[in-house]
Amino acid sequence: MFTKILIANRGEIAARVIRTCKRMGIQTVAIYSEADADSPHVKMADESYLAGGNQVQESYLNMDRIFEMIHESGAEAVHPGYGLMSENPDFAKRCQEEGIVFIGPSPDVIARMGSKIEARKTMKEAGVPVVPGIQYPLEDGDEAARVASEIGYPVMLKASSGGGGIGMQLAHNEEEVKKAFEGNQKRAQTFFGDGAMYVEKSIPNPRHIEIQVLADQAGETVYLWERECSIQRRHQKVVEEAPSPFLDEATRERMGKAAVKAAKSIGYGNAGTIEFLVDEDKNFYFLEMNTRLQVEHPVTEEITGIDLVEEQIRIANGEALRLEQSGIKREGHAIEVRIYAEDPKTFFPSPGQITQLDYPEGEHIRHELAVHSESKVTPFYDPMIAKLIVTGKDRDEGIERLGDVLEKYIVEGIKTNIPMLRQVIQHPAFREGKTTTDFVPKYLQGEHAKS
């Protein structure tokens, strides 16, 4: 087993990985920017190194500096967390070249799944259902309009290398798709260095449901049930739960088997997630694969009792998968909400000084925190400051407990989305399990417009 792991990330996910490493008796190395010098993950690690300035390019994306810290610390492996370097095939390849274990899949697999166009093509060839659309990059807005008319409006225009909703837009007609192509291509080039765009059919009233998979280096693969991630704002998830209130057991099993088939078709190894869109008739379509740990992984851990970070580390260490499909049970219900430093109505970031942070604790409550009661939330990084995970014997109990915790959750000095989260879980549509991806614009933003 590794004796020392460097966590090439920040905030709550760095702290999350450090906790598992400590339990496994593995020493940890934290890296931090100047802005994150007081971050909880820095204090939790056995060692910590200054990566650079406040901007991510100066610190968490500074590949040369990260490898300097790896070698200086003597770390044998790197856990990339999510975001930042986690899906960078060049980083994973350099780990290989410099004799460092990358806790994740191979560089080739990361690259293939990092291109949504290539991923769609690969999954279609493997027999995994994909949303009707194209498997090649569009030349210009005119071609986008031509393809869209053939597919049939409405369509979703997407960036091949996109993420977090960037470069993604719904279009209902030729004028909209041409305008969307021009603007989103520029955004994609700016954010991802890749302006390739494609178009696919828009699925009406879809659910966003994903399947967690684990695979060892020999190709043994299992699925750990699903996560419902349909409550989103700006195409970014804010509420996730497991199991989905929509799926029946037969569909759940079919999706799990399709996810395993998808992972095996690309020779996947380590933890990964196959994301699907599910229509009103429970037909499901491959959306993308995330070749890393997901932000919402705790809800899977809570219903299965499996530490996904530990499994990641063991697989990266060359161990055979310890799990068999028949032995992966689920118990109870788990709901995660992402707490952002943002205006709860406009969703614009709200950096500033936290003056008070109080939250209830208990057996059914799990906190993943990136801040403390005196933290300064800077404008340099993603505004998520915490995740709250609550469990119950069933969904109704989980919702009731989550509501109680959110009512007592206090963050002062900055705006947060906690009022919005309270609205979500109190809404009759949410309680009835009507959690489609248009939930926020349909039920909440309309109410905000009236207020």
Coordinates of C-alpha atoms in Angstrom, one line a residue:
M1 CA 0.0 0.0 0.0
F2 CA 1.1 3.6 -0.6
T3 CA 2.7 5.3 2.4
K4 CA 2.1 8.9 1.2
I5 CA -0.4 10.4 -1.2
L6 CA -0.5 14.0 -2.4
I7 CA -4.0 15.5 -3.0
A8 CA -3.9 17.7 -6.0
N9 CA -7.0 19.7 -5.1
R10 CA -8.5 22.0 -2.5
G11 CA -11.4 22.6 -0.2
E12 CA -13.9 20.0 0.9
I13 CA -12.8 17.2 -1.5
A14 CA -9.2 17.5 -0.4
A15 CA -10.4 17.2 3.2
R16 CA -12.6 14.2 2.3
V17 CA -9.7 12.3 0.7
I18 CA -7.4 13.1 3.7
R19 CA -9.9 11.6 6.1
T20 CA -9.9 8.2 4.3
C21 CA -6.1 8.3 3.9
K22 CA -5.7 8.8 7.7
R23 CA -8.0 5.9 8.4
M24 CA -5.9 3.7 6.1
G25 CA -2.7 4.8 7.8
I26 CA -1.5 6.7 4.7
Q27 CA 0.3 10.0 5.1
T28 CA -1.1 13.0 3.2
V29 CA 0.3 16.0 1.5
A30 CA -1.9 19.1 0.9
I31 CA -1.2 21.8 -1.7
Y32 CA -2.6 25.2 -1.4
S33 CA -2.7 28.7 -3.0
E34 CA -2.0 31.9 -1.2
A35 CA -5.8 32.5 -0.9
D36 CA -6.3 29.0 0.6
A37 CA -3.5 29.2 3.3
D38 CA -6.1 29.1 6.0
S39 CA -8.2 26.4 4.4
P40 CA -9.2 23.4 6.6
H41 CA -7.6 20.8 4.3
V42 CA -4.2 22.5 4.8
K43 CA -4.3 21.9 8.6
M44 CA -5.6 18.4 8.2
A45 CA -2.8 17.0 6.1
D46 CA 0.5 15.7 7.5
E47 CA 2.4 18.0 5.2
S48 CA 1.4 21.0 3.1
Y49 CA 3.1 23.0 0.3
L50 CA 2.4 26.4 -1.2
A51 CA 1.5 25.8 -4.8
G52 CA 1.5 29.5 -5.9
G53 CA -0.7 32.5 -6.2
N54 CA -4.5 32.9 -6.0
Q55 CA -5.4 32.1 -9.6
V56 CA -5.8 28.4 -10.4
Q57 CA -3.3 28.8 -13.3
E58 CA -0.7 29.9 -10.7
S59 CA -1.4 27.1 -8.3
Y60 CA -3.8 24.2 -8.7
L61 CA -3.3 24.0 -12.5
N62 CA 0.4 24.7 -12.3
M63 CA 1.5 21.3 -13.5
D64 CA 5.3 21.9 -13.1
R65 CA 4.9 23.2 -9.6
I66 CA 2.7 20.2 -8.6
F67 CA 5.3 17.8 -9.8
E68 CA 7.9 19.7 -7.8
M69 CA 5.8 19.2 -4.7
I70 CA 5.2 15.6 -5.5
H71 CA 8.9 14.8 -5.7
E72 CA 9.9 17.1 -2.8
S73 CA 7.3 15.4 -0.5
G74 CA 8.2 11.9 -1.6
A75 CA 4.5 11.1 -2.4
E76 CA 4.1 7.9 -4.4
A77 CA 0.6 8.6 -5.6
V78 CA -1.7 11.6 -6.5
H79 CA -5.4 11.8 -5.8
P80 CA -6.8 14.5 -8.1
G81 CA -10.3 14.8 -6.5
Y82 CA -12.8 16.3 -8.9
G83 CA -12.3 19.3 -11.2
L84 CA -8.9 20.9 -11.7
M85 CA -6.5 18.2 -12.8
S86 CA -8.9 15.2 -12.3
E87 CA -9.8 14.8 -16.0
N88 CA -6.6 16.2 -17.5
P89 CA -5.0 13.4 -19.6
D90 CA -1.7 15.2 -19.9
F91 CA -1.4 15.3 -16.1
A92 CA -2.2 11.6 -15.8
K93 CA 0.3 10.8 -18.5
R94 CA 3.0 12.8 -16.9
C95 CA 2.3 10.9 -13.6
Q96 CA 3.1 7.7 -15.6
E97 CA 6.2 9.2 -17.1
E98 CA 7.6 10.3 -13.8
G99 CA 6.8 7.1 -11.9
I100 CA 3.9 8.5 -9.9
V101 CA 0.6 6.6 -9.5
F102 CA -2.4 8.6 -10.7
I103 CA -5.5 7.5 -8.7
G104 CA -7.8 7.3 -11.6
P105 CA -8.1 5.7 -15.0
S106 CA -5.5 5.7 -17.8
P107 CA -4.7 8.9 -19.8
D108 CA -6.1 7.4 -22.9
V109 CA -9.5 6.7 -21.3
I110 CA -9.6 10.2 -19.8
A111 CA -8.9 11.7 -23.2
R112 CA -11.6 9.6 -25.0
M113 CA -14.3 10.3 -22.5
G114 CA -13.2 14.0 -22.2
S115 CA -14.4 14.6 -25.7
K116 CA -18.2 14.3 -25.6
I117 CA -18.3 13.7 -29.4
E118 CA -15.8 10.8 -29.1
A119 CA -17.7 9.5 -26.0
R120 CA -21.0 9.4 -27.9
K121 CA -19.4 7.6 -30.8
T122 CA -17.7 5.1 -28.5
M123 CA -20.9 4.3 -26.6
K124 CA -23.0 4.0 -29.7
E125 CA -20.5 1.5 -31.1
A126 CA -20.7 -0.4 -27.8
G127 CA -24.5 -0.7 -28.0
V128 CA -25.2 1.8 -25.2
P129 CA -28.2 4.0 -26.0
V130 CA -27.3 7.6 -26.8
V131 CA -29.4 10.7 -27.3
P132 CA -30.2 11.1 -31.1
G133 CA -27.6 13.5 -32.5
I134 CA -24.3 13.6 -34.3
Q135 CA -20.9 12.2 -33.6
Y136 CA -18.8 14.8 -35.4
P137 CA -17.9 18.5 -34.8
L138 CA -20.0 21.1 -36.5
E139 CA -18.3 23.5 -39.0
D140 CA -20.4 26.6 -38.4
G141 CA -23.8 27.9 -37.4
D142 CA -25.3 27.1 -40.9
E143 CA -24.4 23.4 -40.5
A144 CA -25.8 23.5 -36.9
A145 CA -29.1 24.7 -38.2
R146 CA -29.2 22.1 -41.0
V147 CA -28.5 19.3 -38.6
A148 CA -30.9 20.6 -36.1
S149 CA -33.7 20.7 -38.7
E150 CA -33.0 17.1 -39.6
I151 CA -33.0 16.0 -35.9
G152 CA -36.1 18.1 -35.1
Y153 CA -36.4 21.0 -32.7
P154 CA -35.9 21.6 -29.9
V155 CA -32.2 20.6 -29.8
M156 CA -29.4 21.0 -27.3
L157 CA -26.2 22.6 -28.6
K158 CA -23.1 21.4 -26.7
A159 CA -19.4 21.9 -26.4
S160 CA -17.5 18.6 -27.0
S161 CA -15.1 19.4 -24.1
G162 CA -17.7 21.2 -22.0
G163 CA -18.6 20.8 -18.4
G164 CA -20.6 22.6 -15.7
G165 CA -23.1 23.8 -18.3
I166 CA -20.5 25.9 -20.1
G167 CA -21.0 25.9 -23.9
M168 CA -24.4 24.3 -23.6
Q169 CA -27.7 25.9 -24.8
L170 CA -31.2 24.9 -25.8
A171 CA -32.5 26.0 -29.2
H172 CA -36.0 26.0 -30.5
N173 CA -35.5 27.2 -34.0
E174 CA -32.9 28.1 -36.7
E175 CA -32.3 31.6 -35.5
E176 CA -31.7 30.4 -31.9
V177 CA -29.3 27.6 -32.9
K178 CA -27.2 29.9 -35.1
K179 CA -26.9 32.5 -32.4
A180 CA -26.2 29.8 -29.8
F181 CA -23.5 28.3 -31.9
E182 CA -21.5 31.5 -32.3
G183 CA -21.6 32.5 -28.7
N184 CA -21.0 29.0 -27.2
Q185 CA -18.2 28.1 -29.5
K186 CA -16.3 31.2 -28.3
R187 CA -17.1 30.3 -24.7
A188 CA -15.9 26.7 -25.2
Q189 CA -12.7 27.9 -26.8
T190 CA -12.0 30.3 -23.9
F191 CA -12.8 27.9 -21.1
F192 CA -11.6 24.5 -22.5
G193 CA -9.2 25.4 -25.4
D194 CA -11.5 23.5 -27.7
G195 CA -14.3 25.1 -29.7
A196 CA -15.7 21.9 -31.1
M197 CA -19.5 21.9 -31.0
Y198 CA -22.2 19.2 -31.6
V199 CA -26.0 19.0 -31.5
E200 CA -28.3 16.4 -30.1
K201 CA -32.1 16.1 -29.6
S202 CA -33.5 17.7 -26.6
I203 CA -35.4 15.2 -24.4
P204 CA -38.6 16.7 -23.0
N205 CA -38.9 16.7 -19.2
P206 CA -35.8 14.5 -18.6
R207 CA -34.4 13.1 -15.4
H208 CA -30.6 13.3 -14.9
I209 CA -29.7 10.0 -13.4
E210 CA -26.2 8.6 -13.1
I211 CA -24.7 5.2 -12.3
Q212 CA -21.6 4.9 -10.1
V213 CA -19.2 2.2 -11.3
L214 CA -16.0 0.7 -9.9
A215 CA -13.5 -1.3 -12.0
D216 CA -10.2 -2.8 -11.2
Q217 CA -7.2 -3.0 -13.5
A218 CA -8.1 -6.5 -14.6
G219 CA -11.5 -5.2 -15.9
E220 CA -13.8 -6.6 -13.2
T221 CA -16.6 -4.0 -13.0
V222 CA -19.6 -3.4 -10.7
Y223 CA -22.2 -0.7 -10.4
L224 CA -23.2 0.9 -7.1
W225 CA -26.7 1.9 -8.0
E226 CA -27.9 5.3 -9.1
R227 CA -28.0 8.9 -8.1
E228 CA -30.8 11.3 -9.1
C229 CA -29.2 14.6 -10.0
S230 CA -32.0 16.4 -11.8
I231 CA -32.3 19.5 -9.5
Q232 CA -30.0 21.9 -11.3
R233 CA -29.4 25.6 -11.8
R234 CA -27.5 26.8 -14.9
H235 CA -27.1 23.1 -15.8
Q236 CA -25.2 22.5 -12.5
K237 CA -26.4 20.1 -9.9
V238 CA -27.5 21.4 -6.5
V239 CA -29.5 18.5 -5.0
E240 CA -28.6 14.9 -5.4
E241 CA -30.2 11.8 -3.9
A242 CA -30.0 8.0 -3.9
P243 CA -32.0 6.0 -4.8
S244 CA -33.9 7.8 -7.5
P245 CA -37.6 8.3 -6.6
F246 CA -38.5 7.7 -10.3
L247 CA -36.9 4.4 -11.2
D248 CA -38.4 1.0 -10.8
E249 CA -36.2 -2.0 -10.1
A250 CA -36.2 -3.3 -13.6
T251 CA -35.1 0.0 -15.1
R252 CA -32.5 0.4 -12.3
E253 CA -31.0 -3.0 -13.2
R254 CA -31.0 -2.2 -16.9
M255 CA -29.2 1.1 -16.4
G256 CA -26.7 -0.6 -14.1
K257 CA -25.9 -3.2 -16.6
A258 CA -25.6 -0.6 -19.4
A259 CA -23.1 1.4 -17.2
V260 CA -21.0 -1.7 -16.6
K261 CA -21.1 -2.4 -20.4
A262 CA -20.0 1.1 -21.1
A263 CA -17.1 1.0 -18.7
K264 CA -15.9 -2.4 -20.0
S265 CA -16.1 -1.2 -23.6
I266 CA -13.3 1.3 -22.9
G267 CA -11.2 -0.7 -20.6
Y268 CA -12.0 1.5 -17.6
G269 CA -10.2 1.1 -14.3
N270 CA -11.0 2.9 -11.0
A271 CA -14.1 4.9 -10.0
G272 CA -16.2 6.5 -12.7
T273 CA -19.8 7.6 -13.4
I274 CA -22.0 7.1 -16.4
E275 CA -24.5 9.8 -16.7
F276 CA -27.8 9.3 -18.4
L277 CA -30.9 11.3 -19.4
V278 CA -34.1 9.4 -18.7
D279 CA -37.3 10.3 -20.4
E280 CA -40.9 10.2 -19.1
D281 CA -41.3 6.6 -20.3
K282 CA -38.1 5.5 -18.5
N283 CA -36.1 5.2 -21.7
F284 CA -32.5 6.1 -20.9
Y285 CA -29.7 7.6 -23.0
F286 CA -26.0 8.0 -22.4
L287 CA -25.1 11.6 -21.7
E288 CA -21.4 11.5 -20.7
M289 CA -18.9 9.7 -18.5
N290 CA -17.1 11.4 -15.7
T291 CA -13.7 9.7 -15.3
R292 CA -13.2 10.7 -11.6
L293 CA -14.9 10.9 -8.2
Q294 CA -18.2 12.9 -8.4
V295 CA -19.1 15.8 -6.1
E296 CA -22.2 13.8 -5.1
H297 CA -20.4 10.5 -4.3
P298 CA -21.4 10.7 -0.6
V299 CA -25.0 9.7 -1.2
T300 CA -23.8 6.4 -2.8
E301 CA -21.5 5.8 0.2
E302 CA -24.4 6.5 2.6
I303 CA -26.8 3.9 1.1
T304 CA -24.1 1.2 0.4
G305 CA -21.7 1.7 3.2
I306 CA -18.8 1.6 0.8
D307 CA -16.0 4.2 1.0
L308 CA -15.4 5.1 -2.7
V309 CA -12.1 6.9 -1.9
E310 CA -10.7 3.8 -0.3
E311 CA -11.7 1.6 -3.2
Q312 CA -10.1 4.1 -5.6
I313 CA -6.8 3.9 -3.6
R314 CA -6.9 0.1 -3.5
I315 CA -7.6 -0.2 -7.2
A316 CA -4.8 2.3 -8.0
N317 CA -2.5 0.2 -5.8
G318 CA -3.1 -2.8 -8.1
E319 CA -5.5 -4.7 -5.8
A320 CA -8.4 -6.8 -7.3
L321 CA -11.9 -5.4 -6.8
R322 CA -13.1 -6.5 -3.4
L323 CA -16.8 -6.2 -4.3
E324 CA -19.2 -8.5 -6.1
Q325 CA -22.4 -7.3 -7.7
S326 CA -24.6 -9.5 -5.7
G327 CA -23.1 -8.3 -2.5
I328 CA -23.7 -4.6 -3.1
K329 CA -26.8 -3.8 -1.1
R330 CA -28.5 -0.5 -0.5
E331 CA -30.2 0.7 2.6
G332 CA -32.2 3.8 3.4
H333 CA -32.2 7.1 1.5
A334 CA -29.6 9.8 1.2
I335 CA -30.0 13.4 0.0
E336 CA -27.1 15.8 -0.6
V337 CA -27.4 19.6 -1.1
R338 CA -24.6 21.8 -2.3
I339 CA -24.2 25.0 -0.3
Y340 CA -22.9 27.8 -2.4
A341 CA -21.7 31.3 -1.6
E342 CA -24.2 32.9 -4.0
D343 CA -27.4 34.9 -4.2
P344 CA -30.3 32.5 -3.8
K345 CA -32.3 34.2 -6.5
T346 CA -29.8 35.2 -9.2
F347 CA -27.3 32.5 -8.4
F348 CA -24.4 35.0 -8.8
P349 CA -21.4 34.3 -6.6
S350 CA -21.3 36.1 -3.3
P351 CA -17.7 36.1 -2.0
G352 CA -16.9 37.7 1.4
Q353 CA -16.0 37.1 5.0
I354 CA -17.9 34.5 6.9
T355 CA -18.7 35.9 10.3
Q356 CA -20.7 33.0 11.7
L357 CA -21.0 29.3 10.8
D358 CA -23.3 27.1 12.8
Y359 CA -24.8 23.8 11.8
P360 CA -26.5 20.8 13.7
E361 CA -24.8 17.5 13.9
G362 CA -26.1 14.0 14.4
E363 CA -25.9 10.3 13.4
H364 CA -28.0 11.0 10.2
I365 CA -26.0 14.1 9.2
R366 CA -22.8 14.3 7.3
H367 CA -21.0 17.6 6.6
E368 CA -18.3 18.1 4.0
L369 CA -16.8 21.6 4.6
A370 CA -14.4 23.8 2.7
V371 CA -14.7 26.6 5.2
H372 CA -14.8 27.4 8.9
S373 CA -16.4 30.2 11.0
E374 CA -13.8 32.8 10.1
S375 CA -13.1 31.8 6.5
K376 CA -12.9 34.4 3.7
V377 CA -14.7 33.2 0.6
T378 CA -12.6 34.5 -2.4
P379 CA -13.8 35.0 -6.0
F380 CA -11.0 32.9 -7.4
Y381 CA -12.6 29.5 -7.2
D382 CA -16.0 27.6 -7.5
P383 CA -18.3 29.2 -4.9
M384 CA -19.4 25.8 -3.3
I385 CA -18.4 26.1 0.4
A386 CA -20.0 22.9 1.8
K387 CA -22.0 19.8 1.1
L388 CA -24.7 18.6 3.5
I389 CA -25.8 15.0 3.3
V390 CA -28.7 13.7 5.3
T391 CA -30.0 10.1 5.5
G392 CA -33.3 8.5 6.5
K393 CA -34.9 5.1 6.5
D394 CA -36.8 6.2 3.4
R395 CA -37.1 9.3 1.3
D396 CA -39.9 11.0 3.4
E397 CA -37.8 10.7 6.5
G398 CA -34.7 12.0 4.6
I399 CA -36.6 15.0 3.4
E400 CA -38.0 15.8 6.8
R401 CA -34.5 15.5 8.4
L402 CA -32.9 17.6 5.7
G403 CA -35.5 20.3 6.2
D404 CA -34.8 20.4 10.0
V405 CA -31.1 20.7 9.4
L406 CA -31.4 23.4 6.8
E407 CA -33.6 25.5 9.1
K408 CA -30.9 25.4 11.8
Y409 CA -28.0 25.9 9.3
I410 CA -26.5 29.4 9.8
V411 CA -24.0 31.1 7.6
E412 CA -23.6 34.9 8.2
G413 CA -21.5 37.5 6.4
I414 CA -22.2 36.2 2.9
K415 CA -25.2 35.2 0.9
T416 CA -25.8 31.5 0.3
N417 CA -28.3 29.4 -1.6
I418 CA -29.7 27.9 1.6
P419 CA -33.0 29.7 1.2
M420 CA -33.3 28.3 -2.3
L421 CA -32.5 24.8 -1.0
R422 CA -35.3 25.2 1.6
Q423 CA -37.7 26.1 -1.1
V424 CA -36.7 23.1 -3.2
I425 CA -37.3 20.5 -0.5
Q426 CA -40.5 22.1 0.7
H427 CA -42.0 22.2 -2.7
P428 CA -44.9 19.7 -3.3
A429 CA -43.4 18.7 -6.7
F430 CA -40.1 17.7 -5.0
R431 CA -41.8 15.8 -2.3
E432 CA -43.8 13.9 -4.9
G433 CA -40.6 13.0 -6.7
K434 CA -41.2 15.2 -9.7
T435 CA -37.5 16.1 -10.0
T436 CA -37.0 16.8 -13.7
T437 CA -34.1 19.0 -14.9
D438 CA -36.5 21.9 -15.5
F439 CA -37.5 22.0 -11.8
V440 CA -35.7 25.2 -10.8
P441 CA -36.8 27.4 -13.8
K442 CA -40.3 25.9 -13.7
Y443 CA -41.1 26.1 -10.0
L444 CA -38.6 28.5 -8.4
Q445 CA -37.5 31.1 -10.8
G446 CA -41.1 31.9 -11.8
E447 CA -41.9 32.4 -8.1
H448 CA -38.9 34.7 -7.8
A449 CA -40.1 36.7 -10.7
K450 CA -43.4 37.3 -9.0
S451 CA -41.8 38.3 -5.6

